[in-house]
mmCIF file with all atom_site columns, C-alpha atoms in Angstrom:
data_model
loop_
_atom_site.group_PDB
_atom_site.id
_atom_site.type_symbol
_atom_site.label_atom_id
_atom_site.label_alt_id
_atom_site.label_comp_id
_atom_site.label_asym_id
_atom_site.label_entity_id
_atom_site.label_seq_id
_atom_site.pdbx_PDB_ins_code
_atom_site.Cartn_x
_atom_site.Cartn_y
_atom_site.Cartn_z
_atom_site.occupancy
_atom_site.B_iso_or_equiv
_atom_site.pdbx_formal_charge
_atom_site.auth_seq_id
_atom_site.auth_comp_id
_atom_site.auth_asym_id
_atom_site.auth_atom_id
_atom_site.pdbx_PDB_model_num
ATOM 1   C CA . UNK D 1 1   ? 101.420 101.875 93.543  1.00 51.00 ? 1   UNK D CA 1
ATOM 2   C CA . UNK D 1 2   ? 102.999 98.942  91.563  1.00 51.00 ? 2   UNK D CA 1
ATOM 3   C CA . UNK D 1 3   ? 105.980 99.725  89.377  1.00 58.00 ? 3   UNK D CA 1
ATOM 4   C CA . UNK D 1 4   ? 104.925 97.945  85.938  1.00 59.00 ? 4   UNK D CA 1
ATOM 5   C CA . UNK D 1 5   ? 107.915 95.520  86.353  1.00 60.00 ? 5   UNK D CA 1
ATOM 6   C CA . UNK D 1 6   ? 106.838 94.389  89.554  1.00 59.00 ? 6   UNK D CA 1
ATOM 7   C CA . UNK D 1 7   ? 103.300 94.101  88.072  1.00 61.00 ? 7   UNK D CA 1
ATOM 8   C CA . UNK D 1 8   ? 104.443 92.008  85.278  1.00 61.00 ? 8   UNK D CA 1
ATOM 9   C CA . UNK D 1 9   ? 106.233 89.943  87.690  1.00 65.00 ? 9   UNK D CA 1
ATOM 10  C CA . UNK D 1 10  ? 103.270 89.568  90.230  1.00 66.00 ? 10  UNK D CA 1
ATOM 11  C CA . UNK D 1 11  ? 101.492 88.579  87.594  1.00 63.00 ? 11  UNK D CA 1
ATOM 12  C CA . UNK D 1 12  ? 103.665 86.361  85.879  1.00 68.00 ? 12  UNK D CA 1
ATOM 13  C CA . UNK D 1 13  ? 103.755 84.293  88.570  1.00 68.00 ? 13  UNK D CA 1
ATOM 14  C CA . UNK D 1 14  ? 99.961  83.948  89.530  1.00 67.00 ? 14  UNK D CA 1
ATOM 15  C CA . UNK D 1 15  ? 99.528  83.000  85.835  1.00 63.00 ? 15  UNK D CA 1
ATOM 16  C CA . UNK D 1 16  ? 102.134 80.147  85.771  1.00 69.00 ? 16  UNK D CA 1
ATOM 17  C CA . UNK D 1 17  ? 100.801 79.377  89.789  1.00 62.00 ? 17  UNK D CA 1
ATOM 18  C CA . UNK D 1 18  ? 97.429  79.129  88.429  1.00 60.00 ? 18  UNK D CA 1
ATOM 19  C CA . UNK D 1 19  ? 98.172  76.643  85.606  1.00 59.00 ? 19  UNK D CA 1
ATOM 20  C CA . UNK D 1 20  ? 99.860  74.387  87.953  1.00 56.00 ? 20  UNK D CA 1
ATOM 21  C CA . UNK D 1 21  ? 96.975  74.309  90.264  1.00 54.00 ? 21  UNK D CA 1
ATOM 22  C CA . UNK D 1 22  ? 94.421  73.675  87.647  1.00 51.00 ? 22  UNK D CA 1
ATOM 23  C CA . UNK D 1 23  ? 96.066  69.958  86.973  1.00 47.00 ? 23  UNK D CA 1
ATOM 24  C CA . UNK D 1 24  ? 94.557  69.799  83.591  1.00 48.00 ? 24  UNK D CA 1
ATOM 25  C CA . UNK D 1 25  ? 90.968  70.923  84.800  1.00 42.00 ? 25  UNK D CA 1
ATOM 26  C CA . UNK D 1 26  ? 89.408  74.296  83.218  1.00 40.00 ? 26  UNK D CA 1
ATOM 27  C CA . UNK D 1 27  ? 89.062  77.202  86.048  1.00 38.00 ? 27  UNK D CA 1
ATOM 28  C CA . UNK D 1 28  ? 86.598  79.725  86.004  1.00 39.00 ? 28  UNK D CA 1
ATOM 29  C CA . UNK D 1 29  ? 87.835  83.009  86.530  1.00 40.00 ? 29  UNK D CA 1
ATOM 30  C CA . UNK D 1 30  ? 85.812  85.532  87.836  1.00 42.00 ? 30  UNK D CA 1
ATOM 31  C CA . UNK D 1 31  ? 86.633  89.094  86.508  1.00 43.00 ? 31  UNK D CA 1
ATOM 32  C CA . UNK D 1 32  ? 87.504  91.753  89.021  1.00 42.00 ? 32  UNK D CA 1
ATOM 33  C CA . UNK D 1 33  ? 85.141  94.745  89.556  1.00 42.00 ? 33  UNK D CA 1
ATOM 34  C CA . UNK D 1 34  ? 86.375  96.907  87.047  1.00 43.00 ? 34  UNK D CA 1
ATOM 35  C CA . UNK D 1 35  ? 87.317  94.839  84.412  1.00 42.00 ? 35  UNK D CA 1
ATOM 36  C CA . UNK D 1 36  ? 84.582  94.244  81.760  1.00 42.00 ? 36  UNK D CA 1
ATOM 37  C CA . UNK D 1 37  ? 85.241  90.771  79.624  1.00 42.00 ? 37  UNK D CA 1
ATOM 38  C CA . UNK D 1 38  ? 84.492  89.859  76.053  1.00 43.00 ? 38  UNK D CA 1
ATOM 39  C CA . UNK D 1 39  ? 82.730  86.529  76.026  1.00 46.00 ? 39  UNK D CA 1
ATOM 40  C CA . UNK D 1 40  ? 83.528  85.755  72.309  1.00 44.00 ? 40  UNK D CA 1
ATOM 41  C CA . UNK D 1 41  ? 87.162  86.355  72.830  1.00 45.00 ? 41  UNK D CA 1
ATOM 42  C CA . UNK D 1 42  ? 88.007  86.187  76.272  1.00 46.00 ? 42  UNK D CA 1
ATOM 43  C CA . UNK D 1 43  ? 89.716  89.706  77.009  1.00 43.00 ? 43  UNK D CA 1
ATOM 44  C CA . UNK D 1 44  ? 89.136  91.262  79.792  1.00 45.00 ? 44  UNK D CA 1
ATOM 45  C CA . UNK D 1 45  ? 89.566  94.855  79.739  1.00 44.00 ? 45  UNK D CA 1
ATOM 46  C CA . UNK D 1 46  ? 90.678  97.041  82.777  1.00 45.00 ? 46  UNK D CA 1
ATOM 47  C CA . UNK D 1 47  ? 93.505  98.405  84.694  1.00 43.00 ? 47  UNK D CA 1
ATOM 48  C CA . UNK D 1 48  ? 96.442  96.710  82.595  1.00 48.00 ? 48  UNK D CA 1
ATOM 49  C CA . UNK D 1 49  ? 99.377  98.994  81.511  1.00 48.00 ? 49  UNK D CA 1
ATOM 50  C CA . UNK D 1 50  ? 98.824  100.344 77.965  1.00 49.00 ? 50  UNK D CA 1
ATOM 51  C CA . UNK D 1 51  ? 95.024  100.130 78.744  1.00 45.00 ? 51  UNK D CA 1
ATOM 52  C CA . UNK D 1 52  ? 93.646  103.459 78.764  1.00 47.00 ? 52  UNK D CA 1
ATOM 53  C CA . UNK D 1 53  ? 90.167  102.966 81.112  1.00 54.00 ? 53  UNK D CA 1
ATOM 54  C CA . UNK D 1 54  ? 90.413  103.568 85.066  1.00 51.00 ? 54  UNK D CA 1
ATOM 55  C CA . UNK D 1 55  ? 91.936  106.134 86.486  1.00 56.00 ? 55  UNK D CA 1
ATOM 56  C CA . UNK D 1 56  ? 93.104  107.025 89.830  1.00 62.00 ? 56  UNK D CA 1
ATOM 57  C CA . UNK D 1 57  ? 91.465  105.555 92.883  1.00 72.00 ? 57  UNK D CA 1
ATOM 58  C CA . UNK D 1 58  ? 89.448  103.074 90.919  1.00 76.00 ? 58  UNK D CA 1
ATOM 59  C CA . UNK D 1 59  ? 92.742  102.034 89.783  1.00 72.00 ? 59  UNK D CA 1
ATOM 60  C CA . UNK D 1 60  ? 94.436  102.063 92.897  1.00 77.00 ? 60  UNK D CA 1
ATOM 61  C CA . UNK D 1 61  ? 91.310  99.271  94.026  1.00 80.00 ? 61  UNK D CA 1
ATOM 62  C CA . UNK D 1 62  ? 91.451  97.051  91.747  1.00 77.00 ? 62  UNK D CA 1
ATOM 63  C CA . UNK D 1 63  ? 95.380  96.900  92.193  1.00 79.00 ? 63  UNK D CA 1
ATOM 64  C CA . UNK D 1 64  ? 94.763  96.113  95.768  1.00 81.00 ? 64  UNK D CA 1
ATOM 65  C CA . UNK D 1 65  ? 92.124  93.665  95.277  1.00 82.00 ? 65  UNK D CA 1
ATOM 66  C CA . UNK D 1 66  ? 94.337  91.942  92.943  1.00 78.00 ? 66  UNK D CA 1
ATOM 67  C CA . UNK D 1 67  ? 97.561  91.879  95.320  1.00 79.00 ? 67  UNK D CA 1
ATOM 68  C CA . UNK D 1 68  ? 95.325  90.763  98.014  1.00 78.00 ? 68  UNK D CA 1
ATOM 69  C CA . UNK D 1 69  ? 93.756  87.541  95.522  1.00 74.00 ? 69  UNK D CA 1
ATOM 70  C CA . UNK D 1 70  ? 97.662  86.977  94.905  1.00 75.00 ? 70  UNK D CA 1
ATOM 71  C CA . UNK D 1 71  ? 98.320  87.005  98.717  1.00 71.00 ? 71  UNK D CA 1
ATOM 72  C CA . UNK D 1 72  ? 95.079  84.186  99.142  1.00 69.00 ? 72  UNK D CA 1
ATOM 73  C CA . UNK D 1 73  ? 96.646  82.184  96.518  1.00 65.00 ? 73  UNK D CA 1
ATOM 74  C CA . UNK D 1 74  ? 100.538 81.457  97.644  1.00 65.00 ? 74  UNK D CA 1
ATOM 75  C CA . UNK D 1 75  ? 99.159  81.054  100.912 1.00 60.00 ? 75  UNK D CA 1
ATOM 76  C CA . UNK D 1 76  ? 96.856  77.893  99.555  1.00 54.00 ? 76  UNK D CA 1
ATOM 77  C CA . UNK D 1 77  ? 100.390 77.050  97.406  1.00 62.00 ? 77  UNK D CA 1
ATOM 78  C CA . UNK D 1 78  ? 102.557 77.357  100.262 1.00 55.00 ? 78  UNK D CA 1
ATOM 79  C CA . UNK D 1 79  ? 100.242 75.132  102.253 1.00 50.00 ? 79  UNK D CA 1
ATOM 80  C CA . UNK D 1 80  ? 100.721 73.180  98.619  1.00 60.00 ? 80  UNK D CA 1
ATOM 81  C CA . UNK D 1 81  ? 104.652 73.125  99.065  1.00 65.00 ? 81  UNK D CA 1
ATOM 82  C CA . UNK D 1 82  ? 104.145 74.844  95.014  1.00 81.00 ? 82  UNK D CA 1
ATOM 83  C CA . UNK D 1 83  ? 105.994 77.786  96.060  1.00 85.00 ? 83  UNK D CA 1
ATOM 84  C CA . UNK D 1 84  ? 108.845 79.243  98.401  1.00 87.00 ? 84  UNK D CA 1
ATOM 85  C CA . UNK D 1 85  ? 110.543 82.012  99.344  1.00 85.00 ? 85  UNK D CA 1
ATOM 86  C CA . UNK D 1 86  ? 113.993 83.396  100.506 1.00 90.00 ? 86  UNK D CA 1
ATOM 87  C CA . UNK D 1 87  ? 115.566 86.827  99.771  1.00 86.00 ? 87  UNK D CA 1
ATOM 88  C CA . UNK D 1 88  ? 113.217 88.692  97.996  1.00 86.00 ? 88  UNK D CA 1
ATOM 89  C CA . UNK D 1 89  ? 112.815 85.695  95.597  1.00 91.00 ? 89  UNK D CA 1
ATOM 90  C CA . UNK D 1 90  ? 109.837 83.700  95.024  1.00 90.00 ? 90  UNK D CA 1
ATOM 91  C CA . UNK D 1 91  ? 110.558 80.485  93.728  1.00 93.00 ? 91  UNK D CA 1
ATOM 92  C CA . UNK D 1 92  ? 107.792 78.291  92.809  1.00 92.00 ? 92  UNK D CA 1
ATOM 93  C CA . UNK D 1 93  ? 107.735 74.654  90.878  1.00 92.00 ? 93  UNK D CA 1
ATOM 94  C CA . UNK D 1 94  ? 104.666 73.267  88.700  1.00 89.00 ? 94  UNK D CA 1
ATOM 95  C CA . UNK D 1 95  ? 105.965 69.411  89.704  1.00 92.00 ? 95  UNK D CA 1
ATOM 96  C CA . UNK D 1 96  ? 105.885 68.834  86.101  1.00 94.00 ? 96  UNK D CA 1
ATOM 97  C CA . UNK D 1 97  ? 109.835 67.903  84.327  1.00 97.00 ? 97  UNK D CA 1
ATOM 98  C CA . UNK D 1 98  ? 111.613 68.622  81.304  1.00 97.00 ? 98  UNK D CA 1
ATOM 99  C CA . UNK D 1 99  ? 115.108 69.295  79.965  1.00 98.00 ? 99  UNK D CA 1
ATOM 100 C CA . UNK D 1 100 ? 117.020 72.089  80.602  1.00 98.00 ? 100 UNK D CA 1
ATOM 101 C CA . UNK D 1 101 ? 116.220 74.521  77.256  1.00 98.00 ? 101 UNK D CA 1
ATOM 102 C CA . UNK D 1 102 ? 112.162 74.025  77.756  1.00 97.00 ? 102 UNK D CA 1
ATOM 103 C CA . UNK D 1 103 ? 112.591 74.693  81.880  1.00 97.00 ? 103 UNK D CA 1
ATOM 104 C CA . UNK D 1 104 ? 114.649 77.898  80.622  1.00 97.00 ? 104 UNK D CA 1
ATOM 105 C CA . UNK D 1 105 ? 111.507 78.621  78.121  1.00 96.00 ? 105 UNK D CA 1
ATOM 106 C CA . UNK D 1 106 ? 108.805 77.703  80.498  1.00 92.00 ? 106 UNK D CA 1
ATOM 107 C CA . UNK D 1 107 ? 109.944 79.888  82.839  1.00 91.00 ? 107 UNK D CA 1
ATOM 108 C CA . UNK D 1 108 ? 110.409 83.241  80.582  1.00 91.00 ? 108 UNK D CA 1
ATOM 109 C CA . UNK D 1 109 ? 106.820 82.537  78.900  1.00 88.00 ? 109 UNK D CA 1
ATOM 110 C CA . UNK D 1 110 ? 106.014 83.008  83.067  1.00 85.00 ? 110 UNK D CA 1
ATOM 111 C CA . UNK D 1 111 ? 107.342 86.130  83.764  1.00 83.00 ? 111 UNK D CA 1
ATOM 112 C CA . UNK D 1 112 ? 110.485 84.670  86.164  1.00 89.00 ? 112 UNK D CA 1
ATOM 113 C CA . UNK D 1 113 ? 113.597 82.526  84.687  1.00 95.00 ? 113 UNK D CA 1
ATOM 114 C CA . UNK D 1 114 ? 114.840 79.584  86.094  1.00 97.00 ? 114 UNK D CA 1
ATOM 115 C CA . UNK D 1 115 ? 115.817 78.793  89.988  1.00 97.00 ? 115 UNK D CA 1
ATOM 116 C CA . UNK D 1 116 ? 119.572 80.056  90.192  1.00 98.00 ? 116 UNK D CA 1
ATOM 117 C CA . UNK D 1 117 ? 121.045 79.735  94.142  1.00 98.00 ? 117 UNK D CA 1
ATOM 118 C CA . UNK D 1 118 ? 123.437 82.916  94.661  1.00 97.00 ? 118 UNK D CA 1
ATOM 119 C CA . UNK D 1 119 ? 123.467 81.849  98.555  1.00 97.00 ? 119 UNK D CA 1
ATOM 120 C CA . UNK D 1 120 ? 122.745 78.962  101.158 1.00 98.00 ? 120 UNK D CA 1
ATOM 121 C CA . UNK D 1 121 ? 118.831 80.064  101.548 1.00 97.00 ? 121 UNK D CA 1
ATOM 122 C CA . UNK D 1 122 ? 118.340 80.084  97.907  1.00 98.00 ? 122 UNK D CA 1
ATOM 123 C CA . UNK D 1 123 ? 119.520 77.022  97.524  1.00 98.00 ? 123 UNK D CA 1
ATOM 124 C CA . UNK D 1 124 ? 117.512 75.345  100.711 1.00 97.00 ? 124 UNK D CA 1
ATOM 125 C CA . UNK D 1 125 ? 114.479 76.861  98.738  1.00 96.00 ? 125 UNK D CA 1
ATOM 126 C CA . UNK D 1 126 ? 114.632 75.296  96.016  1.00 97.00 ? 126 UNK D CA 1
ATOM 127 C CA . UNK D 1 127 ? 115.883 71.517  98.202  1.00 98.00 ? 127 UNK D CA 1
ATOM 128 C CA . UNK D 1 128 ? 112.526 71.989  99.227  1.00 95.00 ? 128 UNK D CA 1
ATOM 129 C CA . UNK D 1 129 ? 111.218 71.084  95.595  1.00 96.00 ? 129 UNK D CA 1
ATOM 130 C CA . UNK D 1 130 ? 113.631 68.600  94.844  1.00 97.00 ? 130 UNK D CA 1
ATOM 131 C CA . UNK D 1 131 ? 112.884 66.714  98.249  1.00 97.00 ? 131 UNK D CA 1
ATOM 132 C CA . UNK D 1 132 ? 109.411 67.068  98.197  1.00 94.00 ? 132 UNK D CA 1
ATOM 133 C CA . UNK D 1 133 ? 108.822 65.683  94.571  1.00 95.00 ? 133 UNK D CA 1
ATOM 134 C CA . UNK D 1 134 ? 111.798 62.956  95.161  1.00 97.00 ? 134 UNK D CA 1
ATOM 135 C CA . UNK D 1 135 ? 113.444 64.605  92.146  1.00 98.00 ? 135 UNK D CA 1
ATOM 136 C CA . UNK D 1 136 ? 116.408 66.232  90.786  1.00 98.00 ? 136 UNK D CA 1
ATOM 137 C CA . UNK D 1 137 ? 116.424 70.041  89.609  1.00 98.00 ? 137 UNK D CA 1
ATOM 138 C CA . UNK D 1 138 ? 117.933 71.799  86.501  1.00 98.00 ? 138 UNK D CA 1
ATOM 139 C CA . UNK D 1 139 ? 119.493 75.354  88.681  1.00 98.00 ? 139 UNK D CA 1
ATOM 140 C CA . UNK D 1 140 ? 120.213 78.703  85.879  1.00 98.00 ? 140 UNK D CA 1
ATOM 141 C CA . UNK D 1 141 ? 123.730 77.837  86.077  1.00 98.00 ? 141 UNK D CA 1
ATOM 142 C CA . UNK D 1 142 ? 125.860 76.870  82.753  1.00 97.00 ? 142 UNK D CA 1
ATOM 143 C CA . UNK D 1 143 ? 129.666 75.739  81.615  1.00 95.00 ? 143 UNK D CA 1
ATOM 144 C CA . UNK D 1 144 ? 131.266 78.410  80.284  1.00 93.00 ? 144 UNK D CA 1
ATOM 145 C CA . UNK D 1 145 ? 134.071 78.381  77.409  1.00 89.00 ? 145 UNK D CA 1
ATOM 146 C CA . UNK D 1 146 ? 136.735 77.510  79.894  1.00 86.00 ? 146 UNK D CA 1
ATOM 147 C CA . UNK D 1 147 ? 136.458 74.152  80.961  1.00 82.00 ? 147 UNK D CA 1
ATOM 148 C CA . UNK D 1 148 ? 135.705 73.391  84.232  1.00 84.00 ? 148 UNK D CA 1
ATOM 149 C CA . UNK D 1 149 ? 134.366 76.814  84.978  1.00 93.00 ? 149 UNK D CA 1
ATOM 150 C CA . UNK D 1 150 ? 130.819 77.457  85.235  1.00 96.00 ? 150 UNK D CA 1
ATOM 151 C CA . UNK D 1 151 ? 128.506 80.954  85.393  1.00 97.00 ? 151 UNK D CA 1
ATOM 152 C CA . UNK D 1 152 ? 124.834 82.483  86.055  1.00 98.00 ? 152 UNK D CA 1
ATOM 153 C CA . UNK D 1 153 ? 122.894 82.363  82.834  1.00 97.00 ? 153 UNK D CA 1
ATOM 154 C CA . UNK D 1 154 ? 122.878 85.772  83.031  1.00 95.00 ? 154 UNK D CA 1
ATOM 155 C CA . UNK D 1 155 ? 126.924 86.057  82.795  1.00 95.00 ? 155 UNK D CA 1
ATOM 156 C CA . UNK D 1 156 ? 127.473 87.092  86.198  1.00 96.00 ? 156 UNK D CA 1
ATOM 157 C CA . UNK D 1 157 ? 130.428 84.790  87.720  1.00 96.00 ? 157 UNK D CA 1
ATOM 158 C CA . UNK D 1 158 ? 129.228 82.005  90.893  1.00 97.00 ? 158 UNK D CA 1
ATOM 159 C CA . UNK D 1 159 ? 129.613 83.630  93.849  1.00 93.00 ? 159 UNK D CA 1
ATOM 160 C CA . UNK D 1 160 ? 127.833 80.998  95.601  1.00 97.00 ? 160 UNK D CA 1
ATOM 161 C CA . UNK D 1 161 ? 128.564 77.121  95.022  1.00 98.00 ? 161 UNK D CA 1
ATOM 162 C CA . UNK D 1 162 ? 127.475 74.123  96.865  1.00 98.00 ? 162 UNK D CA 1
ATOM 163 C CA . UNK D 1 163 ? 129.114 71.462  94.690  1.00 98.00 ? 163 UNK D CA 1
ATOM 164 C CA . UNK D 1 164 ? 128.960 67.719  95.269  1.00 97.00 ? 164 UNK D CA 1
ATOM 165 C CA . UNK D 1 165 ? 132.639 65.915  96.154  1.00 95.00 ? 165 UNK D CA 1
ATOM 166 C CA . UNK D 1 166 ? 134.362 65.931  92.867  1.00 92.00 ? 166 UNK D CA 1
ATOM 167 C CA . UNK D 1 167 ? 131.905 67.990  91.001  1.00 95.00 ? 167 UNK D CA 1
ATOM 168 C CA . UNK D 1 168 ? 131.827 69.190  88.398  1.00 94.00 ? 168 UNK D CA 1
ATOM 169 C CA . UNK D 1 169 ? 133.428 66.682  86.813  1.00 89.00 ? 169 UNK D CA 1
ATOM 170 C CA . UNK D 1 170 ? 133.282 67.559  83.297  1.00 77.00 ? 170 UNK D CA 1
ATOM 171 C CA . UNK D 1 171 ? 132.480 64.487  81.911  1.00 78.00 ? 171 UNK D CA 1
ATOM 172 C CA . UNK D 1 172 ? 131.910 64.860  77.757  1.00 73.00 ? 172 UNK D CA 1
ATOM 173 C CA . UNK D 1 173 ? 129.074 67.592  77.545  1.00 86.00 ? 173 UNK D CA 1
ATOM 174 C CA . UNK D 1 174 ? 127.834 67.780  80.769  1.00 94.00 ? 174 UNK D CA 1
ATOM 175 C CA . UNK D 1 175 ? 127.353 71.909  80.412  1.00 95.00 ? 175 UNK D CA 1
ATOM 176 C CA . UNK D 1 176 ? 124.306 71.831  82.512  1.00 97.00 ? 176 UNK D CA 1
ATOM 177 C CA . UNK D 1 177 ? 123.768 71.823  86.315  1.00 98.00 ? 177 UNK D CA 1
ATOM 178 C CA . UNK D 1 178 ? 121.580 70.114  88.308  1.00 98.00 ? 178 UNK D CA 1
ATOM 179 C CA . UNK D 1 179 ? 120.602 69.438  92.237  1.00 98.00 ? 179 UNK D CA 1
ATOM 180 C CA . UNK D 1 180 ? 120.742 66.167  94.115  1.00 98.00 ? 180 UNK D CA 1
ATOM 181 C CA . UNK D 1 181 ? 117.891 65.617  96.290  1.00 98.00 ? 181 UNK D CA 1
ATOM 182 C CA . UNK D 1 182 ? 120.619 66.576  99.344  1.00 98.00 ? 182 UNK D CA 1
ATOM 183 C CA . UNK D 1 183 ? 120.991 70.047  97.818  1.00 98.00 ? 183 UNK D CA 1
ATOM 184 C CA . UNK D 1 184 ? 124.212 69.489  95.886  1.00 98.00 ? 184 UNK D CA 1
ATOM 185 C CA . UNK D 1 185 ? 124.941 70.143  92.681  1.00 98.00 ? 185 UNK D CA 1
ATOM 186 C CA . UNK D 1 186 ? 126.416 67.884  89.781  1.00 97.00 ? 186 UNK D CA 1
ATOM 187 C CA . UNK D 1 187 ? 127.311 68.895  85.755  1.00 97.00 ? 187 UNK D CA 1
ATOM 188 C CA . UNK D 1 188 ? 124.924 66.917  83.759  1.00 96.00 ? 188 UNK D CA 1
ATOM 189 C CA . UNK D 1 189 ? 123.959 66.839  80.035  1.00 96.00 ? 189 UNK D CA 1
ATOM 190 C CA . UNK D 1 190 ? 121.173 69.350  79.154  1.00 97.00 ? 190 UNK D CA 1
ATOM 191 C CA . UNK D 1 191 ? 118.847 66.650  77.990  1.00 97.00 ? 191 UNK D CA 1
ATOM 192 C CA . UNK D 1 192 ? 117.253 65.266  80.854  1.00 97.00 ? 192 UNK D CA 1
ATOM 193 C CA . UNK D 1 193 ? 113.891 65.485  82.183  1.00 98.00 ? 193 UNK D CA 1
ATOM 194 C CA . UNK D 1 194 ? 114.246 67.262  85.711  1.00 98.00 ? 194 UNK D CA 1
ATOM 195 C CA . UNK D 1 195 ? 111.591 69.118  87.634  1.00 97.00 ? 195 UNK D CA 1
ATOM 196 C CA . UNK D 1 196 ? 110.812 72.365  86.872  1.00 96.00 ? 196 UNK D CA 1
ATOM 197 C CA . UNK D 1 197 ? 111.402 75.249  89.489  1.00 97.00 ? 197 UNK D CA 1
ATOM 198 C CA . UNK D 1 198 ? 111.285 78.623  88.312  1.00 95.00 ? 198 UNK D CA 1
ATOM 199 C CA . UNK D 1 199 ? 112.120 82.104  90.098  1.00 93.00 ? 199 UNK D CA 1
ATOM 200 C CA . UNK D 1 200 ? 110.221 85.321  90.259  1.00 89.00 ? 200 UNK D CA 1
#
């Protein structure tokens, strides 16, 4: 059975997947045998952690029936080029842009955090975006308080770099990293619009 991180994560993901696919159009969702839904409100009530109602095998179906809708669904996004994965990582764009601090939010309100490369496939997974939309990427990589040095946005130090010639070049507040469209990276300012590629 799922852990509930995994779970959250899975889920996370099909919800932020799900937006980008419905390009502004409302979907109808059609509620999985065991979940009973509220018209007037929307909420669905079923197999989700804190929910006390199925137990055992009936849980144990509607988990698989849920993993296996999942499963149908990247394989219409991969055939989308909307998602990608290398090491264990999912990594999956909306094509939509914004600056680095609302990429950062978008992709914590989805369950994942935003595309980081630790090694050369991470980083050729998320070239795929940035080549396929003709657009640059924001990666989860900041300055830190020494200059020229730069870290994970979770603190751990770059073990991994794929910098362009004579990047970073620390131009005034260039704290943010992006990706060229041929994979390398440049220090830019936080405040431009760049796609969006999140990790899960």
């Amino acid at each position: 059975m799922l852990s509930p991180q995994l779970f959250h994560k899975i889920w996370g993901l099909a919800l932020f997947l799900l937006l980008c696919c419905a390009r502004g159009n409302p979907a109808r969702i059609h509620p999985l045998p065991g979940f009973r839904t509220f018209p007037e409100d929307g909420i669905a009530e079923g197999s989700l952690p804190g929910f006390p109602s199925l137990a055992g095998n009936e849980m144990e179906d509607v988990i698989l029936q849920l993993e296996d809708r999942i499963s149908k669904l990247e394989g219409v996004l991969h055939l989308e080029g909307m998602i990608t994965a290398s090491g264990g990582k999912i990594f999956a764009t909306n094509g939509k842009t914004a600056d680095f601090h609302a990429t950062v939010k978008e992709c914590k309100e989805s369950g994942g955090s935003i595309a980081a490369p630790r090694n050369p496939g991470e980083n050729a997974a998320i070239l795929h975006f940035v080549k396929q939309f003709n657009k640059y990427a924001y990666l989860g990589i900041k300055k830190t308080l020494i200059p020229g040095k730069f870290q994970f946005l979770d603190g751990a130090k770059l073990s991994y770099v794929n910098w362009y010639s004579s990047e970073p070049s620390g131009k005034g507040d260039e704290e943010c990293v992006e990706m060229y469209t041929d994979g390398t990276w440049n220090d830019k300012k936080c405040n431009q619009n760049r796609l969006i590629v999140c990790q899960f």
